[in-house]
């Protein structure tokens, strides 16, 4: 049975936090809005490029991922994410990273005595079970809850990340709705 997991960045200390050098409207990232004509963004970090994880914490609290992670997301979730190119300045040079704009934004609700996810209306909601969250996230493998801003992954996507040894994140499995509130 598939389960849903919550994406969490690993905390690695202050020196591992990337700094953004642009004014970015973070709110637009929480709504699932597509960015048209997005320009190259500049970030920096005081670490060596070859030491960086696949998912890098940053002050915007928007997923900042490596080229490898971008390729995985674009292959497995092509209509659920937009990757915005970032030029990350490290101690040893420049490297490409990507801000992940999660386009699948829904309001996650809890309704009793049901064991399936399904969309109620456009941009609103999935049924969640009282005990087990099962099946999938509809057509998506990744989505953001519009109220809590938590990122939910299908078990399929989480397993893929684990098999490929993606660094910088961990997943919390959700078995009861109270765990996410």
mmCIF file of C-alpha atoms in Angstrom:
data_model
loop_
_atom_site.group_PDB
_atom_site.id
_atom_site.type_symbol
_atom_site.label_atom_id
_atom_site.label_comp_id
_atom_site.label_asym_id
_atom_site.label_seq_id
_atom_site.Cartn_x
_atom_site.Cartn_y
_atom_site.Cartn_z
ATOM 1 C CA UNK A 1 0.000 0.000 0.000
ATOM 2 C CA UNK A 2 1.383 3.428 -0.920
ATOM 3 C CA UNK A 3 1.796 5.945 1.846
ATOM 4 C CA UNK A 4 2.367 9.666 1.748
ATOM 5 C CA UNK A 5 5.496 11.218 3.179
ATOM 6 C CA UNK A 6 6.393 14.736 4.268
ATOM 7 C CA UNK A 7 9.631 16.239 2.901
ATOM 8 C CA UNK A 8 11.888 17.851 5.529
ATOM 9 C CA UNK A 9 15.286 19.429 5.017
ATOM 10 C CA UNK A 10 18.084 18.155 7.204
ATOM 11 C CA UNK A 11 19.441 20.772 9.553
ATOM 12 C CA UNK A 12 23.179 21.038 9.083
ATOM 13 C CA UNK A 13 24.117 24.233 10.934
ATOM 14 C CA UNK A 14 24.294 27.916 10.032
ATOM 15 C CA UNK A 15 27.231 27.563 7.653
ATOM 16 C CA UNK A 16 25.140 25.350 5.376
ATOM 17 C CA UNK A 17 22.415 27.946 4.709
ATOM 18 C CA UNK A 18 22.496 29.457 1.204
ATOM 19 C CA UNK A 19 21.908 33.203 0.930
ATOM 20 C CA UNK A 20 19.785 34.729 -1.833
ATOM 21 C CA UNK A 21 21.057 37.937 -3.478
ATOM 22 C CA UNK A 22 17.748 38.919 -5.127
ATOM 23 C CA UNK A 23 14.438 40.272 -3.942
ATOM 24 C CA UNK A 24 12.110 37.307 -4.397
ATOM 25 C CA UNK A 25 8.413 37.280 -3.632
ATOM 26 C CA UNK A 26 8.372 34.080 -1.600
ATOM 27 C CA UNK A 27 4.566 34.139 -1.535
ATOM 28 C CA UNK A 28 4.416 33.340 -5.267
ATOM 29 C CA UNK A 29 6.187 30.054 -4.532
ATOM 30 C CA UNK A 30 3.454 29.065 -2.079
ATOM 31 C CA UNK A 31 0.626 29.485 -4.587
ATOM 32 C CA UNK A 32 1.841 27.237 -7.389
ATOM 33 C CA UNK A 33 2.016 30.142 -9.846
ATOM 34 C CA UNK A 34 4.134 29.531 -12.976
ATOM 35 C CA UNK A 35 7.023 32.000 -13.337
ATOM 36 C CA UNK A 36 7.281 33.422 -16.855
ATOM 37 C CA UNK A 37 10.661 34.643 -18.120
ATOM 38 C CA UNK A 38 12.414 33.819 -14.857
ATOM 39 C CA UNK A 39 15.947 35.189 -14.881
ATOM 40 C CA UNK A 40 19.038 33.555 -13.466
ATOM 41 C CA UNK A 41 19.116 33.948 -9.679
ATOM 42 C CA UNK A 42 22.259 34.429 -7.582
ATOM 43 C CA UNK A 43 22.829 32.622 -4.289
ATOM 44 C CA UNK A 44 25.988 32.073 -2.256
ATOM 45 C CA UNK A 45 27.258 29.727 0.443
ATOM 46 C CA UNK A 46 30.516 29.466 2.385
ATOM 47 C CA UNK A 47 31.151 25.794 1.533
ATOM 48 C CA UNK A 48 33.094 23.910 -1.121
ATOM 49 C CA UNK A 49 31.025 22.907 -4.165
ATOM 50 C CA UNK A 50 31.946 19.224 -3.915
ATOM 51 C CA UNK A 51 30.656 19.057 -0.311
ATOM 52 C CA UNK A 52 27.120 20.312 -1.011
ATOM 53 C CA UNK A 53 24.063 18.078 -0.563
ATOM 54 C CA UNK A 54 21.390 17.520 -3.225
ATOM 55 C CA UNK A 55 18.913 19.653 -1.252
ATOM 56 C CA UNK A 56 20.399 22.798 0.232
ATOM 57 C CA UNK A 57 18.705 24.808 3.000
ATOM 58 C CA UNK A 58 18.279 28.490 2.220
ATOM 59 C CA UNK A 59 16.867 31.590 3.851
ATOM 60 C CA UNK A 60 13.775 31.589 1.588
ATOM 61 C CA UNK A 61 12.680 28.102 2.748
ATOM 62 C CA UNK A 62 12.042 27.141 -0.897
ATOM 63 C CA UNK A 63 13.556 23.827 -2.038
ATOM 64 C CA UNK A 64 16.990 24.517 -3.562
ATOM 65 C CA UNK A 65 18.240 21.408 -5.346
ATOM 66 C CA UNK A 66 21.209 20.110 -7.302
ATOM 67 C CA UNK A 67 21.273 19.307 -11.023
ATOM 68 C CA UNK A 68 20.898 15.602 -10.182
ATOM 69 C CA UNK A 69 17.799 16.234 -8.052
ATOM 70 C CA UNK A 70 16.328 18.507 -10.751
ATOM 71 C CA UNK A 71 16.657 15.720 -13.327
ATOM 72 C CA UNK A 72 14.881 13.247 -11.043
ATOM 73 C CA UNK A 73 12.025 15.669 -10.355
ATOM 74 C CA UNK A 74 11.582 16.599 -14.013
ATOM 75 C CA UNK A 75 11.522 12.935 -15.015
ATOM 76 C CA UNK A 76 9.103 11.740 -12.329
ATOM 77 C CA UNK A 77 6.955 14.849 -11.773
ATOM 78 C CA UNK A 78 7.082 16.795 -15.073
ATOM 79 C CA UNK A 79 3.800 18.689 -14.582
ATOM 80 C CA UNK A 80 4.089 19.273 -10.834
ATOM 81 C CA UNK A 81 7.274 21.366 -10.600
ATOM 82 C CA UNK A 82 9.042 24.255 -12.298
ATOM 83 C CA UNK A 83 12.832 24.484 -11.899
ATOM 84 C CA UNK A 84 14.284 28.005 -11.741
ATOM 85 C CA UNK A 85 18.025 28.162 -12.390
ATOM 86 C CA UNK A 86 20.264 29.490 -9.628
ATOM 87 C CA UNK A 87 23.936 30.288 -9.919
ATOM 88 C CA UNK A 88 25.356 29.310 -6.535
ATOM 89 C CA UNK A 89 28.675 30.907 -5.582
ATOM 90 C CA UNK A 90 30.697 28.580 -3.366
ATOM 91 C CA UNK A 91 34.210 28.847 -1.937
ATOM 92 C CA UNK A 92 35.527 26.835 -4.880
ATOM 93 C CA UNK A 93 33.553 28.391 -7.733
ATOM 94 C CA UNK A 94 30.132 28.635 -9.334
ATOM 95 C CA UNK A 95 27.695 25.732 -9.574
ATOM 96 C CA UNK A 96 24.143 25.388 -10.904
ATOM 97 C CA UNK A 97 21.344 24.715 -8.442
ATOM 98 C CA UNK A 98 17.580 25.135 -8.907
ATOM 99 C CA UNK A 99 14.765 26.623 -6.884
ATOM 100 C CA UNK A 100 11.820 24.243 -7.087
ATOM 101 C CA UNK A 101 8.469 25.880 -7.646
ATOM 102 C CA UNK A 102 5.881 23.255 -6.695
ATOM 103 C CA UNK A 103 2.927 23.824 -9.011
ATOM 104 C CA UNK A 104 0.625 21.299 -7.352
ATOM 105 C CA UNK A 105 -0.757 23.277 -4.412
ATOM 106 C CA UNK A 106 -3.834 21.945 -2.665
ATOM 107 C CA UNK A 107 -5.623 22.381 0.603
ATOM 108 C CA UNK A 108 -5.278 19.140 2.485
ATOM 109 C CA UNK A 109 -8.360 18.344 4.542
ATOM 110 C CA UNK A 110 -9.345 15.547 6.844
ATOM 111 C CA UNK A 111 -12.672 13.800 6.393
ATOM 112 C CA UNK A 112 -13.564 10.858 8.616
ATOM 113 C CA UNK A 113 -14.162 7.273 7.582
ATOM 114 C CA UNK A 114 -12.695 7.376 4.125
ATOM 115 C CA UNK A 115 -9.595 5.582 2.928
ATOM 116 C CA UNK A 116 -8.838 7.335 -0.332
ATOM 117 C CA UNK A 117 -7.377 10.528 -1.677
ATOM 118 C CA UNK A 118 -9.382 12.354 -4.257
ATOM 119 C CA UNK A 119 -9.832 15.891 -5.501
ATOM 120 C CA UNK A 120 -13.034 17.552 -4.385
ATOM 121 C CA UNK A 121 -12.831 20.716 -6.449
ATOM 122 C CA UNK A 122 -10.157 22.457 -8.428
ATOM 123 C CA UNK A 123 -7.360 23.590 -6.100
ATOM 124 C CA UNK A 124 -9.020 21.957 -3.154
ATOM 125 C CA UNK A 125 -8.446 18.960 -1.308
ATOM 126 C CA UNK A 126 -7.852 15.327 -0.763
ATOM 127 C CA UNK A 127 -9.713 13.013 1.518
ATOM 128 C CA UNK A 128 -7.448 11.542 4.116
ATOM 129 C CA UNK A 129 -8.125 8.545 6.249
ATOM 130 C CA UNK A 130 -8.577 8.487 9.941
ATOM 131 C CA UNK A 131 -5.776 5.944 10.249
ATOM 132 C CA UNK A 132 -3.840 5.304 7.042
ATOM 133 C CA UNK A 133 -3.136 7.696 4.209
ATOM 134 C CA UNK A 134 -3.162 5.520 1.105
ATOM 135 C CA UNK A 135 -2.986 5.388 -2.686
ATOM 136 C CA UNK A 136 -1.431 8.551 -4.139
ATOM 137 C CA UNK A 137 -1.637 12.294 -4.436
ATOM 138 C CA UNK A 138 -3.983 12.096 -7.391
ATOM 139 C CA UNK A 139 -1.962 12.665 -10.576
ATOM 140 C CA UNK A 140 0.957 14.135 -8.618
ATOM 141 C CA UNK A 141 3.906 12.641 -6.788
ATOM 142 C CA UNK A 142 4.645 15.930 -5.022
ATOM 143 C CA UNK A 143 2.388 18.696 -3.738
ATOM 144 C CA UNK A 144 2.396 21.544 -1.255
ATOM 145 C CA UNK A 145 -0.357 22.085 1.303
ATOM 146 C CA UNK A 146 -1.568 25.660 0.865
ATOM 147 C CA UNK A 147 -2.214 26.154 4.582
ATOM 148 C CA UNK A 148 0.821 24.600 6.250
ATOM 149 C CA UNK A 149 3.205 24.872 3.250
ATOM 150 C CA UNK A 150 4.351 21.327 3.985
ATOM 151 C CA UNK A 151 5.535 19.336 0.995
ATOM 152 C CA UNK A 152 3.946 15.911 0.535
ATOM 153 C CA UNK A 153 5.544 13.156 -1.546
ATOM 154 C CA UNK A 154 4.102 9.917 -2.769
ATOM 155 C CA UNK A 155 5.807 6.853 -1.398
ATOM 156 C CA UNK A 156 6.988 6.122 -4.951
ATOM 157 C CA UNK A 157 8.923 9.406 -5.183
ATOM 158 C CA UNK A 158 10.300 9.124 -1.644
ATOM 159 C CA UNK A 159 11.534 5.566 -2.353
ATOM 160 C CA UNK A 160 13.203 6.774 -5.572
ATOM 161 C CA UNK A 161 15.048 9.522 -3.648
ATOM 162 C CA UNK A 162 16.112 6.996 -1.012
ATOM 163 C CA UNK A 163 17.324 4.467 -3.602
ATOM 164 C CA UNK A 164 19.364 7.160 -5.344
ATOM 165 C CA UNK A 165 20.797 8.263 -1.967
ATOM 166 C CA UNK A 166 19.617 11.874 -2.315
ATOM 167 C CA UNK A 167 21.297 13.955 0.394
ATOM 168 C CA UNK A 168 20.021 16.897 2.429
ATOM 169 C CA UNK A 169 16.450 15.716 3.094
ATOM 170 C CA UNK A 170 14.594 13.106 5.052
ATOM 171 C CA UNK A 171 11.017 11.885 4.921
ATOM 172 C CA UNK A 172 8.504 11.484 7.694
ATOM 173 C CA UNK A 173 5.854 8.868 6.955
ATOM 174 C CA UNK A 174 2.329 9.990 7.795
ATOM 175 C CA UNK A 175 0.005 7.422 9.288
ATOM 176 C CA UNK A 176 -2.420 9.654 11.187
ATOM 177 C CA UNK A 177 -3.790 13.021 10.166
ATOM 178 C CA UNK A 178 -2.914 14.506 13.572
ATOM 179 C CA UNK A 179 0.764 14.065 12.712
ATOM 180 C CA UNK A 180 0.626 16.815 10.089
ATOM 181 C CA UNK A 181 -1.429 19.400 11.929
#
